[in-house]
XYZ file of C-alpha atoms in Angstrom:
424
model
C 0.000 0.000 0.000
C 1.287 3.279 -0.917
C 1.187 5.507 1.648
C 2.648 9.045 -0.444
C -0.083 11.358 -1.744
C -1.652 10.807 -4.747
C 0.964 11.338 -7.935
C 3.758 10.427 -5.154
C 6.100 7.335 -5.066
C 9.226 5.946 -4.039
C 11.135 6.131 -6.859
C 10.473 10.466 -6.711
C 10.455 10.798 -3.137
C 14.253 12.228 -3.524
C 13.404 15.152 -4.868
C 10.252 15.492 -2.055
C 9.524 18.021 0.249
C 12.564 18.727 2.523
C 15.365 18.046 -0.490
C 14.680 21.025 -2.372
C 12.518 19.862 -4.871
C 11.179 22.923 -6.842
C 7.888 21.020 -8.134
C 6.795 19.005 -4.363
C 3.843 20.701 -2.717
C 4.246 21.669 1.079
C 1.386 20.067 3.448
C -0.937 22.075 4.491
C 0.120 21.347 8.288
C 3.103 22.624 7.429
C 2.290 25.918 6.543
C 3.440 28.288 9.290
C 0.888 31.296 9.826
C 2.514 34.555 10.355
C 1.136 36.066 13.994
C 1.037 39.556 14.407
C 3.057 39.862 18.238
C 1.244 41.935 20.732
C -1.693 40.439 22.715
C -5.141 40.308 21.182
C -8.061 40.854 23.448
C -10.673 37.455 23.686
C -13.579 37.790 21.338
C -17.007 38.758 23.613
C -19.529 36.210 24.402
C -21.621 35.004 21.340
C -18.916 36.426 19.128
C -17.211 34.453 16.775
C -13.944 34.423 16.134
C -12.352 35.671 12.684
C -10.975 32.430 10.402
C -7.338 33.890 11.777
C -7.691 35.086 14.758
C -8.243 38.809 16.173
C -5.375 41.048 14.489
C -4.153 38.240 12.225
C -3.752 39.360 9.010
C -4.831 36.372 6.067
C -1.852 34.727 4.574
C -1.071 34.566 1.282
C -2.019 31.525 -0.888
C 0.784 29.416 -1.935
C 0.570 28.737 -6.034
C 3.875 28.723 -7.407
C 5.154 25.421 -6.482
C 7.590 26.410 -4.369
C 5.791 28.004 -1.538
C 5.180 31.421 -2.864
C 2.359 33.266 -3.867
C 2.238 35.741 -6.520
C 4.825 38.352 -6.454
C 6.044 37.295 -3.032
C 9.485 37.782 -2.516
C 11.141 36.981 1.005
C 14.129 39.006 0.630
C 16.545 36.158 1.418
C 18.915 36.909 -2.417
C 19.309 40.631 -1.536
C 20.032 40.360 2.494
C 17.058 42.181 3.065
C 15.226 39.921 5.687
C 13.731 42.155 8.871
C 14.834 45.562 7.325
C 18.652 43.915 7.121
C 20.967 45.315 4.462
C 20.870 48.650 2.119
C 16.689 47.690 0.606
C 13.414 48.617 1.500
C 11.983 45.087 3.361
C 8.516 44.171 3.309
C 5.755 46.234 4.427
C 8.580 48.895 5.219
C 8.761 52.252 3.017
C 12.193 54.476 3.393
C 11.999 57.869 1.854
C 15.088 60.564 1.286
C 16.206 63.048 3.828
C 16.203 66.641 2.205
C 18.625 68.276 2.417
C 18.878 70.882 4.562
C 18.253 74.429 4.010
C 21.282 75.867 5.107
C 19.992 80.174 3.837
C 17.158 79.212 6.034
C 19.104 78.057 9.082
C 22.001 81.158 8.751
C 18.189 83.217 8.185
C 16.779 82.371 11.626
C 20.100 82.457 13.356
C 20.708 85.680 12.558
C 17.851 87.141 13.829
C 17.685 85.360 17.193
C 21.663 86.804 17.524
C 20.015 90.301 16.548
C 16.778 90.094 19.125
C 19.135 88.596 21.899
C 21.770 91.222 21.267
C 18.881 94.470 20.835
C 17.223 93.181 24.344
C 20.121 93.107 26.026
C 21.328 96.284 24.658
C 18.025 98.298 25.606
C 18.170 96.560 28.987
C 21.488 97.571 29.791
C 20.678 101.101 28.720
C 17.430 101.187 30.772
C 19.319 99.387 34.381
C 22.094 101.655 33.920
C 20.056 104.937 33.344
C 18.128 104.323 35.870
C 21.255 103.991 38.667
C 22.673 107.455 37.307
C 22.097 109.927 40.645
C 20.996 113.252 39.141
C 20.817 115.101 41.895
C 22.424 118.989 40.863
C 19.923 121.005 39.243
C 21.974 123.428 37.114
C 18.649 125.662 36.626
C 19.533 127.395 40.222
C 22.496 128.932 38.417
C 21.493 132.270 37.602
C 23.090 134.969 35.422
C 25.012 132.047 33.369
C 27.086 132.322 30.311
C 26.113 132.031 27.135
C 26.293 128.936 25.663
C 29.746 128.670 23.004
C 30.649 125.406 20.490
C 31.422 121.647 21.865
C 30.642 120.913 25.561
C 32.059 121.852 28.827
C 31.809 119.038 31.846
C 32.942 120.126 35.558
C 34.480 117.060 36.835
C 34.593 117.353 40.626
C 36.743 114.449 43.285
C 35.156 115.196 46.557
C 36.106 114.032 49.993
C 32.619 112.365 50.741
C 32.691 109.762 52.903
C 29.166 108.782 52.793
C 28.518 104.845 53.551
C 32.220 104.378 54.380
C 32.926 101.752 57.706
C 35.413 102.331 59.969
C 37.549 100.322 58.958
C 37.541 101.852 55.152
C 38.463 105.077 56.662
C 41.434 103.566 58.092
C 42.109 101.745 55.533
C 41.842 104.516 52.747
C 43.759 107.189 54.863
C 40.493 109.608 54.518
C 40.315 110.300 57.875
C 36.667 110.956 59.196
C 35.758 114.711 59.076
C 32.022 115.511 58.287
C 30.769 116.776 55.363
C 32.341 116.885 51.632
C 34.532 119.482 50.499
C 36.224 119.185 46.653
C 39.423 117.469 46.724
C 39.780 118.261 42.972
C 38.353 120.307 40.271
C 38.993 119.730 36.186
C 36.975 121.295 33.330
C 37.000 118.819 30.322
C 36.183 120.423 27.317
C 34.559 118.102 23.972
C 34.257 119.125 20.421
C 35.914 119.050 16.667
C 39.274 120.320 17.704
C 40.248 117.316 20.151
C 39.241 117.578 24.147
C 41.176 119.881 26.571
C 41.418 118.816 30.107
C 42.203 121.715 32.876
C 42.515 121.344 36.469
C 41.546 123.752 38.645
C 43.923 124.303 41.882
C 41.972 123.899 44.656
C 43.577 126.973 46.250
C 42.894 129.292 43.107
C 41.433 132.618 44.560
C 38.029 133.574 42.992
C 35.513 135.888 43.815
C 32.319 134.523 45.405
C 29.493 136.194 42.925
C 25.714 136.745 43.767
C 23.728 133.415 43.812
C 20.327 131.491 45.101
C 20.746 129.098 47.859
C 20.396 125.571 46.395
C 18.352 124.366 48.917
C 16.980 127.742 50.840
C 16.028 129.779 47.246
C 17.470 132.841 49.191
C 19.440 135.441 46.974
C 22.628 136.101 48.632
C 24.136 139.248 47.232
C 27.810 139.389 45.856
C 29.976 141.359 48.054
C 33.351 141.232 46.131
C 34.608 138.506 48.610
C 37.864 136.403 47.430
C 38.407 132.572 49.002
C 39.509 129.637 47.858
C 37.830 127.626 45.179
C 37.000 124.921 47.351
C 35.137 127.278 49.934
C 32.703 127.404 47.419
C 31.489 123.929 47.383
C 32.059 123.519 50.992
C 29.606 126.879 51.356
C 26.541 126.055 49.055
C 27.923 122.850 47.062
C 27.810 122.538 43.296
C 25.358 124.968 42.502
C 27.155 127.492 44.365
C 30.893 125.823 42.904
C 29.568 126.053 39.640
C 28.181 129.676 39.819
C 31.470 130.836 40.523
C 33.522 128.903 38.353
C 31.593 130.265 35.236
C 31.705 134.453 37.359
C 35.379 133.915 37.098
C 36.602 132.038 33.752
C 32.837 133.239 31.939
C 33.179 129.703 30.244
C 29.424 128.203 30.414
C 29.343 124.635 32.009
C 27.202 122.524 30.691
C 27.286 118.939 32.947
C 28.282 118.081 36.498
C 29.742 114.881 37.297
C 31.496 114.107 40.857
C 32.769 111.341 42.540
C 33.756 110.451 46.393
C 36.320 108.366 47.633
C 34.714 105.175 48.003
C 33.173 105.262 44.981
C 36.788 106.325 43.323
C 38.066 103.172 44.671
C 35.942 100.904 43.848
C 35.623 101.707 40.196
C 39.540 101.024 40.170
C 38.990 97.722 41.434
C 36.263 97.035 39.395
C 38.424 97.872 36.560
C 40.950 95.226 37.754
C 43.355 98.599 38.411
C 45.194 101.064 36.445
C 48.487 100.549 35.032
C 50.311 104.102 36.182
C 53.945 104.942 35.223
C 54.921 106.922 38.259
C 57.720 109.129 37.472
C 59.404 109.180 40.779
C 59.155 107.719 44.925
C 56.413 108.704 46.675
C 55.788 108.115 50.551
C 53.303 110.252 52.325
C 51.463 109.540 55.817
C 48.837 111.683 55.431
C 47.444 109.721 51.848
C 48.715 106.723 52.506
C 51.010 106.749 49.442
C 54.062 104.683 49.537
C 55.515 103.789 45.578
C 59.016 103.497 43.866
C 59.421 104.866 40.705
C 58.129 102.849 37.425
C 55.184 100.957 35.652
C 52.721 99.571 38.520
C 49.416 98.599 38.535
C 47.148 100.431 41.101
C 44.299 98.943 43.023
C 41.654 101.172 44.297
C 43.188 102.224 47.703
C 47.050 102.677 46.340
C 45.004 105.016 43.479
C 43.261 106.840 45.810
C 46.320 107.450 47.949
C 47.871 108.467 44.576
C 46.002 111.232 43.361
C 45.516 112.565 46.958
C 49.311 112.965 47.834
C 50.652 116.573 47.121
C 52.482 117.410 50.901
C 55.403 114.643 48.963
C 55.221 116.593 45.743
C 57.554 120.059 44.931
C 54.724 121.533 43.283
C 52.518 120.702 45.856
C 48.689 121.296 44.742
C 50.099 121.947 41.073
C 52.051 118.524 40.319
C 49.109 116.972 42.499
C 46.520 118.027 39.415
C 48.526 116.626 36.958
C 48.889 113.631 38.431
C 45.401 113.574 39.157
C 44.483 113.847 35.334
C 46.974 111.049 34.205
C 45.500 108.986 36.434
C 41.861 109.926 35.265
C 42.493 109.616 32.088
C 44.637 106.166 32.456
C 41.071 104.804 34.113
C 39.111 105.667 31.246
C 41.837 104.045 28.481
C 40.944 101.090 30.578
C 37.317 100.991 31.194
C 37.241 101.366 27.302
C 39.266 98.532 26.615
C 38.018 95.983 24.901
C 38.971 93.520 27.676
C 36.400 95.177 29.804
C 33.695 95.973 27.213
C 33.372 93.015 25.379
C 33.574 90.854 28.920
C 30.076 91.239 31.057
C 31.606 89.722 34.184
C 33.953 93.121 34.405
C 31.500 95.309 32.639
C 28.832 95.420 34.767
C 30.706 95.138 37.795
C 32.373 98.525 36.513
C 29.056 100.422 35.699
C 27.691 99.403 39.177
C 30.240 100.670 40.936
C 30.742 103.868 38.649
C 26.992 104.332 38.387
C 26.367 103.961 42.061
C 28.802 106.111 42.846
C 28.690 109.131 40.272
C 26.075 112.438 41.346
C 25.387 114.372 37.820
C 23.333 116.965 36.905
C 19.444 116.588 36.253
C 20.243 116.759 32.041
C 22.930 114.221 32.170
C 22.164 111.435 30.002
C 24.223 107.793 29.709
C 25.302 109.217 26.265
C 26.843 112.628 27.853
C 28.668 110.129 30.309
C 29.718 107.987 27.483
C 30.754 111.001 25.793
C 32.806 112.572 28.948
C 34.720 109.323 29.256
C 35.376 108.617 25.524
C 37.272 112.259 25.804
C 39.244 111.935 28.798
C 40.660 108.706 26.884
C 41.732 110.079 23.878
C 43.391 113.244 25.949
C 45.634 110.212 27.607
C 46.440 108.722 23.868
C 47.548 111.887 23.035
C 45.331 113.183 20.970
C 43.892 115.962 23.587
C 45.528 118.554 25.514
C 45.816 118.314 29.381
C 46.726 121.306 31.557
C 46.566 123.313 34.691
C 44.702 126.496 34.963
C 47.244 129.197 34.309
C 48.830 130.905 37.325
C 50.606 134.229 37.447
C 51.334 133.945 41.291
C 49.974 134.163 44.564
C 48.020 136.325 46.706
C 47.052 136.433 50.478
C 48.304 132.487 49.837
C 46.200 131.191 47.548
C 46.653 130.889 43.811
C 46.234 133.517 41.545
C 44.931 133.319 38.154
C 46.797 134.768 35.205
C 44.012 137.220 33.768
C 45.109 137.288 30.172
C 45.836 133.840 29.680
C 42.763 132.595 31.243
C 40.482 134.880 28.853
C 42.802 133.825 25.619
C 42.124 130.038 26.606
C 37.848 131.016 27.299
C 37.815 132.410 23.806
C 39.256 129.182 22.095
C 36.955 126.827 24.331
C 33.663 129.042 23.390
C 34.734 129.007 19.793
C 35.890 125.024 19.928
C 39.336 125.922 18.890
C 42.491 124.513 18.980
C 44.048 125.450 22.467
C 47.280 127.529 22.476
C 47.339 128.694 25.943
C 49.890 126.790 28.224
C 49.442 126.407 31.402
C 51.387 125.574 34.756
């Protein structure tokens, strides 16, 4: 009895299923169903099942002979079998990347680098405008100058030691009298013709004129009365400092800017100090000042003790202006460096303290600052003038003005001129 399916015998079974016969039919047992993985919920009660099963896809029927249906192909001659090789496997579709758009990308950078950098610079502009202290209101000057060409700032160094401890006092030699008097007076004029810088001895006699009390609106009558410049300030501060100033020189100021000591001090050390090139030894008790002569950097106390010291000095209050305006203008070389503009960790630090620390007049805007400092720079690169106020002697011990020189110079400020008067 033959026990091979119909059309089977021995003599063929050979080339059977199993050997790789190309014309034997599989068994239906032996058809493997594909099962889709993943559980598949029971059917409900009275439901009947689907012929394959709940999520089982129908096979494909098996016609060719060999086991494959129609079209079929199993991926096993290109090494494409679960996804495997270079090929698109079945029932899997792979599509191109585009490329990127590269003008779009550069496009959208740009303009978040633009709105990051326009936020930051309008909120910059808006913190630091807001810490300027404009307290001096110019308009209780009366019978003022008229206005000439460029700008005139009156940059005053008092002796304020408002907010200072103890132990700053000490430490920054300042002593603890009451009150603020001007330690140091400079008139730094702007315009087309390069910036002038001129310090005005503290000792210089002047005439107090008529003025308004700053804070009493009293008119005090001018009597012809001579003092020292600094008795102005210390009499009705910078209303009253400025008043005479512009009686005496008839040179129109247009901002205010001062400065105490701690506020001095801490700018410097904002800064990360000022390189100064000190032309000769200098020990003083009284500032605090003990250097040899050459290149140093200063922090904020040696600086201070610096432009303070004139009992150590020949010319006394004289060489002590000039060495206050090299420093000055040393500091602002180096708060415009790029080192400290381009780095916000010493920026800021530097406005705070200079912002926090400056008293300007009610008009002074962040650009008239910008503007004040930008000048004092280029006087120390040389391409401004720096001088002292002119002196043709002394008299009852103070400093005496030399008349003719001090109009010549007034003239070529007014008419922003190149300056040709010399001074001490």
């Amino acid at each position: 009895m033959n026990d091979w399916p119909e059309g089977w015998s021995g003599d063929n079974r050979g080339s059977g299923y199993g050997r790789g016969s190309a014309s034997a039919r599989p068994e239906s047992a032996r058809v493997m169903r594909q099962v889709r993985r993943g559980a598949t919920p029971p059917p409900g009660p009275g439901s009947s099942a689907p012929p394959y099963g709940a999520g089982v896809p129908q096979q494909p029927s098996y016609t060719d002979g060999q086991g494959h249906g129609d079209g079929y192909d199993s991926g096993y001659n290109t090494g494409q079998v679960y996804g495997g090789g270079g090929g698109q496997g079945p029932g899997r579709q792979v599509r191109d990347r585009p490329a990127p758009d590269w003008r779009r990308r550069i496009k959208w950078t740009a303009i978040t680098v633009v709105t990051v950098l326009v936020v930051t610079t309008v909120g910059t502009y808006f913190w630091a405008d807001s810490k300027l202290n404009r307290e001096v209101d110019l308009s209780k000057v009366i019978e003022r100058p008229g206005a000439g060409e460029g700008t005139n700032y009156l940059i005053v160094g008092s002796d304020s030691r408002e907010g200072m401890t103890a132990d700053q006092k000490k430490d920054l030699h300042t002593g603890s009298a009451e009150g603020k008097r001007t330690d140091s007076m400079m008139i730094l004029h702007t315009g087309d013709n390069g910036s002038t810088l001129i310090s005005l001895p503290r000792d210089s006699d002047v005439e107090i004129p008529s003025f308004v009390g700053s804070e009493s609106g009293k008119k005090y009558p001018g009597t012809g009365r001579h003092t020292k410049l600094n008795a102005a300030y210390a009499e009705d501060g910078p209303e009253l400092l400025v008043r005479t100033i512009e009686h005496n020189t008839g040179l129109r100021l247009d901002h205010y800017v001062e400065i105490g000591f701690a506020g001095f001090a801490n700018i410097v050390d904002a800064v990360g100090g000022v390189e100064m090139d000190i032309p000769q030894d200098i020990k003083d008790k009284k500032s605090g000042a003990d250097f040899t002569k050459g290149k140093q950097t200063l922090n904020g106390e040696e600086a201070l003790a610096f432009v303070r010291t004139r009992y150590a000095l020949a010319g006394s209050d004289l060489d002590r202006t000039k060495n206050q305006q090299k420093f000055l203008s040393a500091l602002a070389s180096q708060v415009a460096t790029p080192s400290t503009v381009l780095n916000p960790f010493k920026l800021y630090p530097t406005m705070g303290a200079g912002l926090d620390s400056l008293i300007v007049d009610k008009d002074m805007g962040l650009f008239d600052l910008a503007s004040m400092f930008w000048a004092m720079k280029s006087v120390s690169g040389g391409e401004g003038t720096s001088m002292n106020m002119p002196i043709s002697g002394s008299v009852g011990g103070n400093l005496k003005w030399d008349d003719a020189k001090v109009k010549k110079l007034v003239e070529e400020l007014k008419n922003d001129e190149k300056v040709t008067v010399s001074g001490n």
